[in-house]
Structure formats: C-alpha cells, structure tokens
mmCIF file of N, CA and C and ligand atoms in Angstrom:
data_model
loop_
_atom_site.group_PDB
_atom_site.id
_atom_site.type_symbol
_atom_site.label_atom_id
_atom_site.label_comp_id
_atom_site.label_asym_id
_atom_site.label_seq_id
_atom_site.Cartn_x
_atom_site.Cartn_y
_atom_site.Cartn_z
ATOM 1 N N MET K 1 -1.812 -18.854 -16.485
ATOM 2 C CA MET K 1 -2.720 -19.147 -15.371
ATOM 3 C C MET K 1 -3.942 -18.241 -15.445
ATOM 4 N N ASP K 2 -5.106 -18.801 -15.117
ATOM 5 C CA ASP K 2 -6.333 -18.047 -15.230
ATOM 6 C C ASP K 2 -6.586 -17.284 -13.930
ATOM 7 N N CYS K 3 -5.890 -16.176 -13.785
ATOM 8 C CA CYS K 3 -5.995 -15.397 -12.545
ATOM 9 C C CYS K 3 -6.382 -13.964 -12.897
ATOM 10 N N LEU K 4 -7.479 -13.514 -12.324
ATOM 11 C CA LEU K 4 -7.998 -12.168 -12.603
ATOM 12 C C LEU K 4 -6.952 -11.080 -12.337
ATOM 13 N N PHE K 5 -6.278 -11.174 -11.177
ATOM 14 C CA PHE K 5 -5.346 -10.092 -10.843
ATOM 15 C C PHE K 5 -4.056 -10.190 -11.663
ATOM 16 N N CYS K 6 -3.662 -11.400 -12.083
ATOM 17 C CA CYS K 6 -2.540 -11.496 -13.022
ATOM 18 C C CYS K 6 -2.918 -10.817 -14.342
ATOM 19 N N LYS K 7 -4.172 -10.968 -14.744
ATOM 20 C CA LYS K 7 -4.627 -10.310 -15.979
ATOM 21 C C LYS K 7 -4.596 -8.789 -15.813
ATOM 22 N N ILE K 8 -4.931 -8.309 -14.632
ATOM 23 C CA ILE K 8 -4.845 -6.861 -14.372
ATOM 24 C C ILE K 8 -3.381 -6.418 -14.408
ATOM 25 N N VAL K 9 -2.497 -7.197 -13.771
ATOM 26 C CA VAL K 9 -1.058 -6.865 -13.792
ATOM 27 C C VAL K 9 -0.547 -6.823 -15.230
ATOM 28 N N ASN K 10 -1.013 -7.772 -16.043
ATOM 29 C CA ASN K 10 -0.543 -7.854 -17.439
ATOM 30 C C ASN K 10 -1.201 -6.828 -18.350
ATOM 31 N N GLY K 11 -2.206 -6.125 -17.836
ATOM 32 C CA GLY K 11 -2.888 -5.121 -18.648
ATOM 33 C C GLY K 11 -3.986 -5.697 -19.524
ATOM 34 N N ASP K 12 -4.312 -6.984 -19.334
ATOM 35 C CA ASP K 12 -5.382 -7.598 -20.128
ATOM 36 C C ASP K 12 -6.758 -7.127 -19.667
ATOM 37 N N ILE K 13 -6.845 -6.746 -18.395
ATOM 38 C CA ILE K 13 -8.075 -6.165 -17.839
ATOM 39 C C ILE K 13 -7.703 -4.778 -17.310
ATOM 40 N N PRO K 14 -8.454 -3.751 -17.694
ATOM 41 C CA PRO K 14 -8.096 -2.391 -17.261
ATOM 42 C C PRO K 14 -8.306 -2.185 -15.763
ATOM 43 N N ASN K 15 -7.581 -1.240 -15.214
ATOM 44 C CA ASN K 15 -7.748 -0.906 -13.792
ATOM 45 C C ASN K 15 -7.478 0.575 -13.598
ATOM 46 N N ASN K 16 -7.956 1.080 -12.478
ATOM 47 C CA ASN K 16 -7.667 2.466 -12.092
ATOM 48 C C ASN K 16 -6.491 2.450 -11.129
ATOM 49 N N THR K 17 -5.298 2.629 -11.673
ATOM 50 C CA THR K 17 -4.085 2.499 -10.873
ATOM 51 C C THR K 17 -3.897 3.700 -9.949
ATOM 52 N N VAL K 18 -3.532 3.387 -8.704
ATOM 53 C CA VAL K 18 -3.214 4.423 -7.714
ATOM 54 C C VAL K 18 -1.707 4.501 -7.518
ATOM 55 N N TYR K 19 -1.061 3.356 -7.590
ATOM 56 C CA TYR K 19 0.387 3.283 -7.360
ATOM 57 C C TYR K 19 0.929 2.066 -8.106
ATOM 58 N N GLU K 20 2.118 2.212 -8.656
ATOM 59 C CA GLU K 20 2.757 1.072 -9.318
ATOM 60 C C GLU K 20 4.267 1.201 -9.213
ATOM 61 N N ASP K 21 4.929 0.082 -8.944
ATOM 62 C CA ASP K 21 6.386 0.017 -9.085
ATOM 63 C C ASP K 21 6.725 -1.367 -9.633
ATOM 64 N N ASP K 22 7.979 -1.758 -9.551
ATOM 65 C CA ASP K 22 8.398 -3.017 -10.185
ATOM 66 C C ASP K 22 7.719 -4.248 -9.599
ATOM 67 N N THR K 23 7.374 -4.187 -8.317
ATOM 68 C CA THR K 23 6.874 -5.394 -7.648
ATOM 69 C C THR K 23 5.430 -5.312 -7.189
ATOM 70 N N VAL K 24 4.862 -4.091 -7.179
ATOM 71 C CA VAL K 24 3.555 -3.878 -6.557
ATOM 72 C C VAL K 24 2.646 -3.059 -7.471
ATOM 73 N N LEU K 25 1.351 -3.388 -7.424
ATOM 74 C CA LEU K 25 0.345 -2.580 -8.116
ATOM 75 C C LEU K 25 -0.784 -2.295 -7.130
ATOM 76 N N ALA K 26 -1.247 -1.051 -7.109
ATOM 77 C CA ALA K 26 -2.410 -0.685 -6.287
ATOM 78 C C ALA K 26 -3.450 -0.028 -7.186
ATOM 79 N N PHE K 27 -4.705 -0.443 -7.018
ATOM 80 C CA PHE K 27 -5.770 0.065 -7.884
ATOM 81 C C PHE K 27 -7.086 0.075 -7.116
ATOM 82 N N TYR K 28 -8.029 0.882 -7.598
ATOM 83 C CA TYR K 28 -9.327 0.999 -6.943
ATOM 84 C C TYR K 28 -10.127 -0.286 -7.087
ATOM 85 N N ASP K 29 -10.752 -0.699 -5.986
ATOM 86 C CA ASP K 29 -11.639 -1.861 -6.006
ATOM 87 C C ASP K 29 -12.866 -1.536 -6.858
ATOM 88 N N ILE K 30 -13.276 -2.487 -7.675
ATOM 89 C CA ILE K 30 -14.404 -2.278 -8.601
ATOM 90 C C ILE K 30 -15.735 -2.171 -7.856
ATOM 91 N N ASP K 31 -15.796 -2.691 -6.647
ATOM 92 C CA ASP K 31 -17.039 -2.707 -5.861
ATOM 93 C C ASP K 31 -16.716 -2.205 -4.451
ATOM 94 N N PRO K 32 -16.508 -0.884 -4.328
ATOM 95 C CA PRO K 32 -15.964 -0.348 -3.062
ATOM 96 C C PRO K 32 -16.882 -0.566 -1.866
ATOM 97 N N LYS K 33 -16.293 -0.993 -0.759
ATOM 98 C CA LYS K 33 -17.015 -1.223 0.485
ATOM 99 C C LYS K 33 -16.860 -0.041 1.442
ATOM 100 N N ALA K 34 -16.167 0.987 1.019
ATOM 101 C CA ALA K 34 -15.955 2.196 1.807
ATOM 102 C C ALA K 34 -15.675 3.324 0.808
ATOM 103 N N PRO K 35 -15.805 4.593 1.237
ATOM 104 C CA PRO K 35 -15.538 5.701 0.309
ATOM 105 C C PRO K 35 -14.166 5.608 -0.347
ATOM 106 N N VAL K 36 -13.191 5.115 0.385
ATOM 107 C CA VAL K 36 -11.876 4.826 -0.202
ATOM 108 C C VAL K 36 -11.643 3.323 -0.076
ATOM 109 N N HIS K 37 -11.458 2.648 -1.193
ATOM 110 C CA HIS K 37 -11.218 1.197 -1.177
ATOM 111 C C HIS K 37 -10.258 0.859 -2.312
ATOM 112 N N VAL K 38 -9.048 0.581 -1.913
ATOM 113 C CA VAL K 38 -7.970 0.293 -2.867
ATOM 114 C C VAL K 38 -7.402 -1.086 -2.554
ATOM 115 N N LEU K 39 -7.007 -1.799 -3.589
ATOM 116 C CA LEU K 39 -6.356 -3.101 -3.434
ATOM 117 C C LEU K 39 -4.880 -2.957 -3.756
ATOM 118 N N VAL K 40 -4.043 -3.546 -2.915
ATOM 119 C CA VAL K 40 -2.601 -3.555 -3.168
ATOM 120 C C VAL K 40 -2.191 -4.997 -3.389
ATOM 121 N N ILE K 41 -1.552 -5.267 -4.512
ATOM 122 C CA ILE K 41 -1.198 -6.654 -4.848
ATOM 123 C C ILE K 41 0.264 -6.745 -5.275
ATOM 124 N N PRO K 42 0.881 -7.903 -5.008
ATOM 125 C CA PRO K 42 2.194 -8.144 -5.613
ATOM 126 C C PRO K 42 1.994 -8.467 -7.088
ATOM 127 N N LYS K 43 2.913 -8.023 -7.921
ATOM 128 C CA LYS K 43 2.818 -8.380 -9.346
ATOM 129 C C LYS K 43 3.036 -9.884 -9.533
ATOM 130 N N GLN K 44 3.866 -10.440 -8.657
ATOM 131 C CA GLN K 44 4.102 -11.889 -8.661
ATOM 132 C C GLN K 44 2.843 -12.596 -8.168
ATOM 133 N N HIS K 45 2.480 -13.698 -8.801
ATOM 134 C CA HIS K 45 1.309 -14.447 -8.344
ATOM 135 C C HIS K 45 1.615 -15.224 -7.066
ATOM 136 N N LEU K 46 0.904 -14.877 -6.008
ATOM 137 C CA LEU K 46 0.896 -15.661 -4.768
ATOM 138 C C LEU K 46 -0.580 -15.874 -4.467
ATOM 139 N N SER K 47 -0.967 -17.074 -4.075
ATOM 140 C CA SER K 47 -2.396 -17.377 -4.017
ATOM 141 C C SER K 47 -3.097 -16.729 -2.825
ATOM 142 N N GLY K 48 -2.340 -16.344 -1.809
ATOM 143 C CA GLY K 48 -2.953 -15.713 -0.643
ATOM 144 C C GLY K 48 -1.947 -15.620 0.490
ATOM 145 N N ALA K 49 -2.407 -15.116 1.634
ATOM 146 C CA ALA K 49 -1.499 -14.913 2.770
ATOM 147 C C ALA K 49 -0.873 -16.223 3.226
ATOM 148 N N ALA K 50 -1.616 -17.322 3.094
ATOM 149 C CA ALA K 50 -1.091 -18.617 3.541
ATOM 150 C C ALA K 50 0.015 -19.141 2.629
ATOM 151 N N ALA K 51 0.164 -18.538 1.455
ATOM 152 C CA ALA K 51 1.199 -18.993 0.515
ATOM 153 C C ALA K 51 2.512 -18.231 0.681
ATOM 154 N N VAL K 52 2.525 -17.250 1.589
ATOM 155 C CA VAL K 52 3.742 -16.456 1.779
ATOM 156 C C VAL K 52 4.787 -17.294 2.516
ATOM 157 N N THR K 53 6.009 -17.283 2.003
ATOM 158 C CA THR K 53 7.119 -18.034 2.599
ATOM 159 C C THR K 53 8.303 -17.094 2.815
ATOM 160 N N ALA K 54 9.379 -17.635 3.367
ATOM 161 C CA ALA K 54 10.594 -16.835 3.562
ATOM 162 C C ALA K 54 11.079 -16.253 2.234
ATOM 163 N N ASP K 55 10.843 -16.977 1.144
ATOM 164 C CA ASP K 55 11.288 -16.508 -0.178
ATOM 165 C C ASP K 55 10.471 -15.326 -0.690
ATOM 166 N N THR K 56 9.230 -15.227 -0.238
ATOM 167 C CA THR K 56 8.334 -14.212 -0.802
ATOM 168 C C THR K 56 7.901 -13.154 0.215
ATOM 169 N N ALA K 57 8.335 -13.293 1.452
ATOM 170 C CA ALA K 57 7.887 -12.362 2.496
ATOM 171 C C ALA K 57 8.329 -10.925 2.219
ATOM 172 N N ALA K 58 9.425 -10.759 1.486
ATOM 173 C CA ALA K 58 9.929 -9.403 1.228
ATOM 174 C C ALA K 58 8.909 -8.564 0.462
ATOM 175 N N VAL K 59 8.147 -9.205 -0.418
ATOM 176 C CA VAL K 59 7.168 -8.428 -1.186
ATOM 177 C C VAL K 59 6.055 -7.924 -0.270
ATOM 178 N N VAL K 60 5.742 -8.715 0.764
ATOM 179 C CA VAL K 60 4.732 -8.276 1.730
ATOM 180 C C VAL K 60 5.285 -7.089 2.535
ATOM 181 N N GLY K 61 6.548 -7.181 2.905
ATOM 182 C CA GLY K 61 7.192 -6.052 3.578
ATOM 183 C C GLY K 61 7.150 -4.812 2.706
ATOM 184 N N HIS K 62 7.402 -5.012 1.418
ATOM 185 C CA HIS K 62 7.387 -3.870 0.499
ATOM 186 C C HIS K 62 5.986 -3.280 0.380
ATOM 187 N N ILE K 63 4.984 -4.150 0.344
ATOM 188 C CA ILE K 63 3.602 -3.653 0.286
ATOM 189 C C ILE K 63 3.333 -2.748 1.497
ATOM 190 N N PHE K 64 3.781 -3.177 2.690
ATOM 191 C CA PHE K 64 3.547 -2.352 3.878
ATOM 192 C C PHE K 64 4.438 -1.112 3.899
ATOM 193 N N GLU K 65 5.496 -1.143 3.120
ATOM 194 C CA GLU K 65 6.329 0.057 2.975
ATOM 195 C C GLU K 65 5.604 1.108 2.129
ATOM 196 N N VAL K 66 4.884 0.653 1.104
ATOM 197 C CA VAL K 66 4.246 1.625 0.199
ATOM 198 C C VAL K 66 2.837 2.013 0.654
ATOM 199 N N ILE K 67 2.229 1.238 1.549
ATOM 200 C CA ILE K 67 0.873 1.572 1.996
ATOM 201 C C ILE K 67 0.786 2.997 2.567
ATOM 202 N N PRO K 68 1.738 3.450 3.398
ATOM 203 C CA PRO K 68 1.632 4.831 3.884
ATOM 204 C C PRO K 68 1.665 5.866 2.755
ATOM 205 N N GLN K 69 2.454 5.606 1.730
ATOM 206 C CA GLN K 69 2.507 6.525 0.580
ATOM 207 C C GLN K 69 1.166 6.527 -0.151
ATOM 208 N N ILE K 70 0.579 5.342 -0.296
ATOM 209 C CA ILE K 70 -0.709 5.238 -0.987
ATOM 210 C C ILE K 70 -1.788 5.960 -0.167
ATOM 211 N N ALA K 71 -1.786 5.740 1.143
ATOM 212 C CA ALA K 71 -2.787 6.389 2.005
ATOM 213 C C ALA K 71 -2.655 7.905 1.925
ATOM 214 N N GLN K 72 -1.433 8.369 1.911
ATOM 215 C CA GLN K 72 -1.204 9.817 1.806
ATOM 216 C C GLN K 72 -1.757 10.349 0.490
ATOM 217 N N LYS K 73 -1.494 9.609 -0.572
ATOM 218 C CA LYS K 73 -1.978 9.998 -1.898
ATOM 219 C C LYS K 73 -3.511 10.011 -1.934
ATOM 220 N N LEU K 74 -4.114 9.079 -1.193
ATOM 221 C CA LEU K 74 -5.572 8.987 -1.149
ATOM 222 C C LEU K 74 -6.180 10.007 -0.193
ATOM 223 N N GLY K 75 -5.340 10.649 0.608
ATOM 224 C CA GLY K 75 -5.811 11.683 1.520
ATOM 225 C C GLY K 75 -6.451 11.150 2.783
ATOM 226 N N ILE K 76 -6.036 9.940 3.195
ATOM 227 C CA ILE K 76 -6.608 9.367 4.415
ATOM 228 C C ILE K 76 -5.485 9.111 5.428
ATOM 229 N N THR K 77 -5.772 9.465 6.680
ATOM 230 C CA THR K 77 -4.826 9.177 7.760
ATOM 231 C C THR K 77 -5.274 7.950 8.550
ATOM 232 N N ASP K 78 -6.588 7.697 8.532
ATOM 233 C CA ASP K 78 -7.149 6.567 9.266
ATOM 234 C C ASP K 78 -7.646 5.541 8.256
ATOM 235 N N PHE K 79 -7.146 4.355 8.379
ATOM 236 C CA PHE K 79 -7.539 3.340 7.400
ATOM 237 C C PHE K 79 -7.348 1.958 8.004
ATOM 238 N N ARG K 80 -7.951 0.979 7.349
ATOM 239 C CA ARG K 80 -7.821 -0.421 7.746
ATOM 240 C C ARG K 80 -7.188 -1.186 6.594
ATOM 241 N N VAL K 81 -6.277 -2.098 6.924
ATOM 242 C CA VAL K 81 -5.670 -2.980 5.923
ATOM 243 C C VAL K 81 -6.138 -4.400 6.225
ATOM 244 N N VAL K 82 -6.706 -5.053 5.212
ATOM 245 C CA VAL K 82 -7.284 -6.388 5.394
ATOM 246 C C VAL K 82 -6.815 -7.303 4.282
ATOM 247 N N THR K 83 -6.506 -8.549 4.646
ATOM 248 C CA THR K 83 -6.350 -9.578 3.624
ATOM 249 C C THR K 83 -7.179 -10.785 4.042
ATOM 250 N N ASN K 84 -7.924 -11.326 3.105
ATOM 251 C CA ASN K 84 -8.744 -12.506 3.367
ATOM 252 C C ASN K 84 -8.036 -13.713 2.775
ATOM 253 N N ASN K 85 -7.910 -14.768 3.567
ATOM 254 C CA ASN K 85 -7.270 -15.986 3.078
ATOM 255 C C ASN K 85 -8.246 -17.152 3.162
ATOM 256 N N GLY K 86 -8.642 -17.651 2.007
ATOM 257 C CA GLY K 86 -9.553 -18.795 1.977
ATOM 258 C C GLY K 86 -11.009 -18.360 1.862
ATOM 259 N N MET K 87 -11.813 -19.251 1.304
ATOM 260 C CA MET K 87 -13.217 -18.935 1.016
ATOM 261 C C MET K 87 -13.996 -18.529 2.257
ATOM 262 N N ASP K 88 -13.789 -19.241 3.369
ATOM 263 C CA ASP K 88 -14.565 -18.940 4.575
ATOM 264 C C ASP K 88 -14.205 -17.575 5.148
ATOM 265 N N ALA K 89 -13.037 -17.070 4.784
ATOM 266 C CA ALA K 89 -12.625 -15.742 5.239
ATOM 267 C C ALA K 89 -13.062 -14.658 4.260
ATOM 268 N N GLY K 90 -13.680 -15.082 3.149
ATOM 269 C CA GLY K 90 -14.184 -14.099 2.186
ATOM 270 C C GLY K 90 -13.288 -13.856 0.997
ATOM 271 N N GLN K 91 -12.271 -14.698 0.821
ATOM 272 C CA GLN K 91 -11.391 -14.516 -0.347
ATOM 273 C C GLN K 91 -12.117 -14.978 -1.614
ATOM 274 N N THR K 92 -12.227 -14.071 -2.566
ATOM 275 C CA THR K 92 -12.898 -14.390 -3.824
ATOM 276 C C THR K 92 -11.951 -14.364 -5.015
ATOM 277 N N VAL K 93 -10.773 -13.790 -4.835
ATOM 278 C CA VAL K 93 -9.763 -13.767 -5.902
ATOM 279 C C VAL K 93 -8.496 -14.409 -5.345
ATOM 280 N N GLY K 94 -8.040 -15.460 -6.018
ATOM 281 C CA GLY K 94 -6.918 -16.255 -5.515
ATOM 282 C C GLY K 94 -5.552 -15.712 -5.883
ATOM 283 N N HIS K 95 -5.390 -14.420 -5.657
ATOM 284 C CA HIS K 95 -4.097 -13.741 -5.849
ATOM 285 C C HIS K 95 -3.978 -12.789 -4.668
ATOM 286 N N LEU K 96 -2.910 -12.933 -3.895
ATOM 287 C CA LEU K 96 -2.733 -12.156 -2.664
ATOM 288 C C LEU K 96 -3.060 -10.677 -2.879
ATOM 289 N N HIS K 97 -3.890 -10.135 -2.015
ATOM 290 C CA HIS K 97 -4.217 -8.709 -2.106
ATOM 291 C C HIS K 97 -4.549 -8.172 -0.726
ATOM 292 N N PHE K 98 -4.193 -6.914 -0.531
ATOM 293 C CA PHE K 98 -4.475 -6.213 0.713
ATOM 294 C C PHE K 98 -5.466 -5.091 0.404
ATOM 295 N N HIS K 99 -6.595 -5.113 1.109
ATOM 296 C CA HIS K 99 -7.572 -4.041 0.968
ATOM 297 C C HIS K 99 -7.117 -2.865 1.841
ATOM 298 N N ILE K 100 -7.142 -1.672 1.301
ATOM 299 C CA ILE K 100 -7.031 -0.449 2.107
ATOM 300 C C ILE K 100 -8.421 0.180 2.111
ATOM 301 N N LEU K 101 -8.986 0.284 3.313
ATOM 302 C CA LEU K 101 -10.341 0.813 3.463
ATOM 303 C C LEU K 101 -10.295 2.066 4.332
ATOM 304 N N GLY K 102 -11.000 3.106 3.896
ATOM 305 C CA GLY K 102 -11.026 4.324 4.687
ATOM 306 C C GLY K 102 -12.078 5.284 4.178
ATOM 307 N N GLY K 103 -12.057 6.476 4.745
ATOM 308 C CA GLY K 103 -12.987 7.503 4.295
ATOM 309 C C GLY K 103 -14.298 7.510 5.064
ATOM 310 N N ARG K 104 -14.442 6.585 5.990
ATOM 311 C CA ARG K 104 -15.600 6.595 6.889
ATOM 312 C C ARG K 104 -15.191 5.921 8.186
ATOM 313 N N THR K 105 -16.047 6.045 9.206
ATOM 314 C CA THR K 105 -15.809 5.309 10.441
ATOM 315 C C THR K 105 -16.030 3.834 10.161
ATOM 316 N N LEU K 106 -15.048 3.029 10.496
ATOM 317 C CA LEU K 106 -15.119 1.596 10.205
ATOM 318 C C LEU K 106 -15.584 0.864 11.460
ATOM 319 N N GLY K 107 -16.525 -0.054 11.286
ATOM 320 C CA GLY K 107 -17.050 -0.797 12.423
ATOM 321 C C GLY K 107 -16.067 -1.833 12.923
ATOM 322 N N GLU K 108 -16.515 -2.522 13.969
ATOM 323 C CA GLU K 108 -15.660 -3.583 14.517
ATOM 324 C C GLU K 108 -15.522 -4.702 13.498
ATOM 325 N N MET K 109 -14.442 -5.442 13.624
ATOM 326 C CA MET K 109 -14.208 -6.575 12.720
ATOM 327 C C MET K 109 -15.187 -7.695 13.081
ATOM 328 N N GLY K 110 -15.759 -8.278 12.043
ATOM 329 C CA GLY K 110 -16.645 -9.424 12.274
ATOM 330 C C GLY K 110 -15.881 -10.687 12.085
HETATM 331 P P1 5GP L 1 -11.555 -10.627 -1.648
HETATM 332 O O1 5GP L 1 -13.044 -10.848 -1.574
HETATM 333 O O2 5GP L 1 -10.876 -11.762 -2.400
HETATM 334 O O3 5GP L 1 -10.899 -10.326 -0.347
HETATM 335 O O4 5GP L 1 -11.347 -9.314 -2.501
HETATM 336 C C1 5GP L 1 -11.452 -9.291 -3.890
HETATM 337 C C2 5GP L 1 -11.826 -7.879 -4.277
HETATM 338 O O5 5GP L 1 -11.599 -7.733 -5.664
HETATM 339 C C3 5GP L 1 -13.301 -7.537 -4.027
HETATM 340 O O6 5GP L 1 -13.395 -6.437 -3.131
HETATM 341 C C4 5GP L 1 -13.820 -7.193 -5.437
HETATM 342 O O7 5GP L 1 -14.736 -6.122 -5.422
HETATM 343 C C5 5GP L 1 -12.562 -6.870 -6.197
HETATM 344 N N1 5GP L 1 -12.618 -7.146 -7.609
HETATM 345 C C6 5GP L 1 -13.115 -8.270 -8.207
HETATM 346 N N2 5GP L 1 -12.955 -8.199 -9.537
HETATM 347 C C7 5GP L 1 -12.368 -6.992 -9.798
HETATM 348 C C8 5GP L 1 -11.952 -6.339 -10.999
HETATM 349 O O8 5GP L 1 -12.101 -6.857 -12.119
HETATM 350 N N3 5GP L 1 -11.368 -5.119 -10.871
HETATM 351 C C9 5GP L 1 -11.194 -4.517 -9.661
HETATM 352 N N4 5GP L 1 -10.613 -3.309 -9.659
HETATM 353 N N5 5GP L 1 -11.563 -5.112 -8.502
HETATM 354 C C10 5GP L 1 -12.145 -6.325 -8.571
HETATM 355 ZN ZN1 ZN L 2 -2.424 -14.046 -10.057
#
C-alpha cells in the first residue's frame, strides 16, 4: 500500500524516533507547528479515527497509555493531543496519527 506512514514504520523513509514498541511508533513531525510536535501512530495501518473499530480500539488505548511517557521524555507537562479525520478536518496523511503539541501556549481550537 502506498502509505507514507507505513513507509516510515517499515524504515523506507527515515524518521526521528521518540518512542517505539511492538505496536506504536512516535517521531518528530517534519513541519512542526509548535516547539514540541510529535506524531504517535499505530504500526498497523488504520486510515484514521473513523476507521477504529472494536477490533482495533486497543491500539488507541495503548497510544494513550504511552503518551504520558512520551510527554515526560519530551519534558512537557502541558500538551494537546489532536487527530484529524478527513480532508475537511485537515488530515493529509491517511494513516491514523495523534499529534502531541506543546512547548508554547496553545490557542483555542478552531
Ligand atoms: P495531518 O495533517 O494528516 O493531521 O498530519 C500529518 C502530519 O504529518 C503533518 O503535521 C506533516 O507535517 C507530517 N508529515 C508529513 N510528511 C512527513 C514526513 O515525511 N515525516 C514526518 N516526520 N512528518 C511528516
Ligand atoms: Zn499506513
């Protein structure tokens, strides 16, 4: 499948890894929107938040289990977690990912 983040998971495209385990990869966003901007993705291809089902929800739970560890490693206590689903919501990569944003005062959600 022609998926950018699957290529990152497979090592075909390099990344700056922050955290990795059997099911999850976290790496720095190539175009940071905040002083700290990390993406957390399941290694399994899921197209977005709308594709999560009872069969795959555990990986989302696991992502939220490791986010506090990642934030601690990044040295931030205050952060925002965002996932965009669909083009109108700003999704540009069709592989489920959670943005961790921090390191500055974050404005209201638009
Ligand atoms: P979305 O817009 O889908 O919510 O988020 C996709 C994110 O992936 C964007 O913030 C974008 O900067 C980031 N991104 C796109 N291509 C690459 C890449 O090749 N490497 C990394 N590390 N991030 C990428
Ligand atoms: Zn993928």
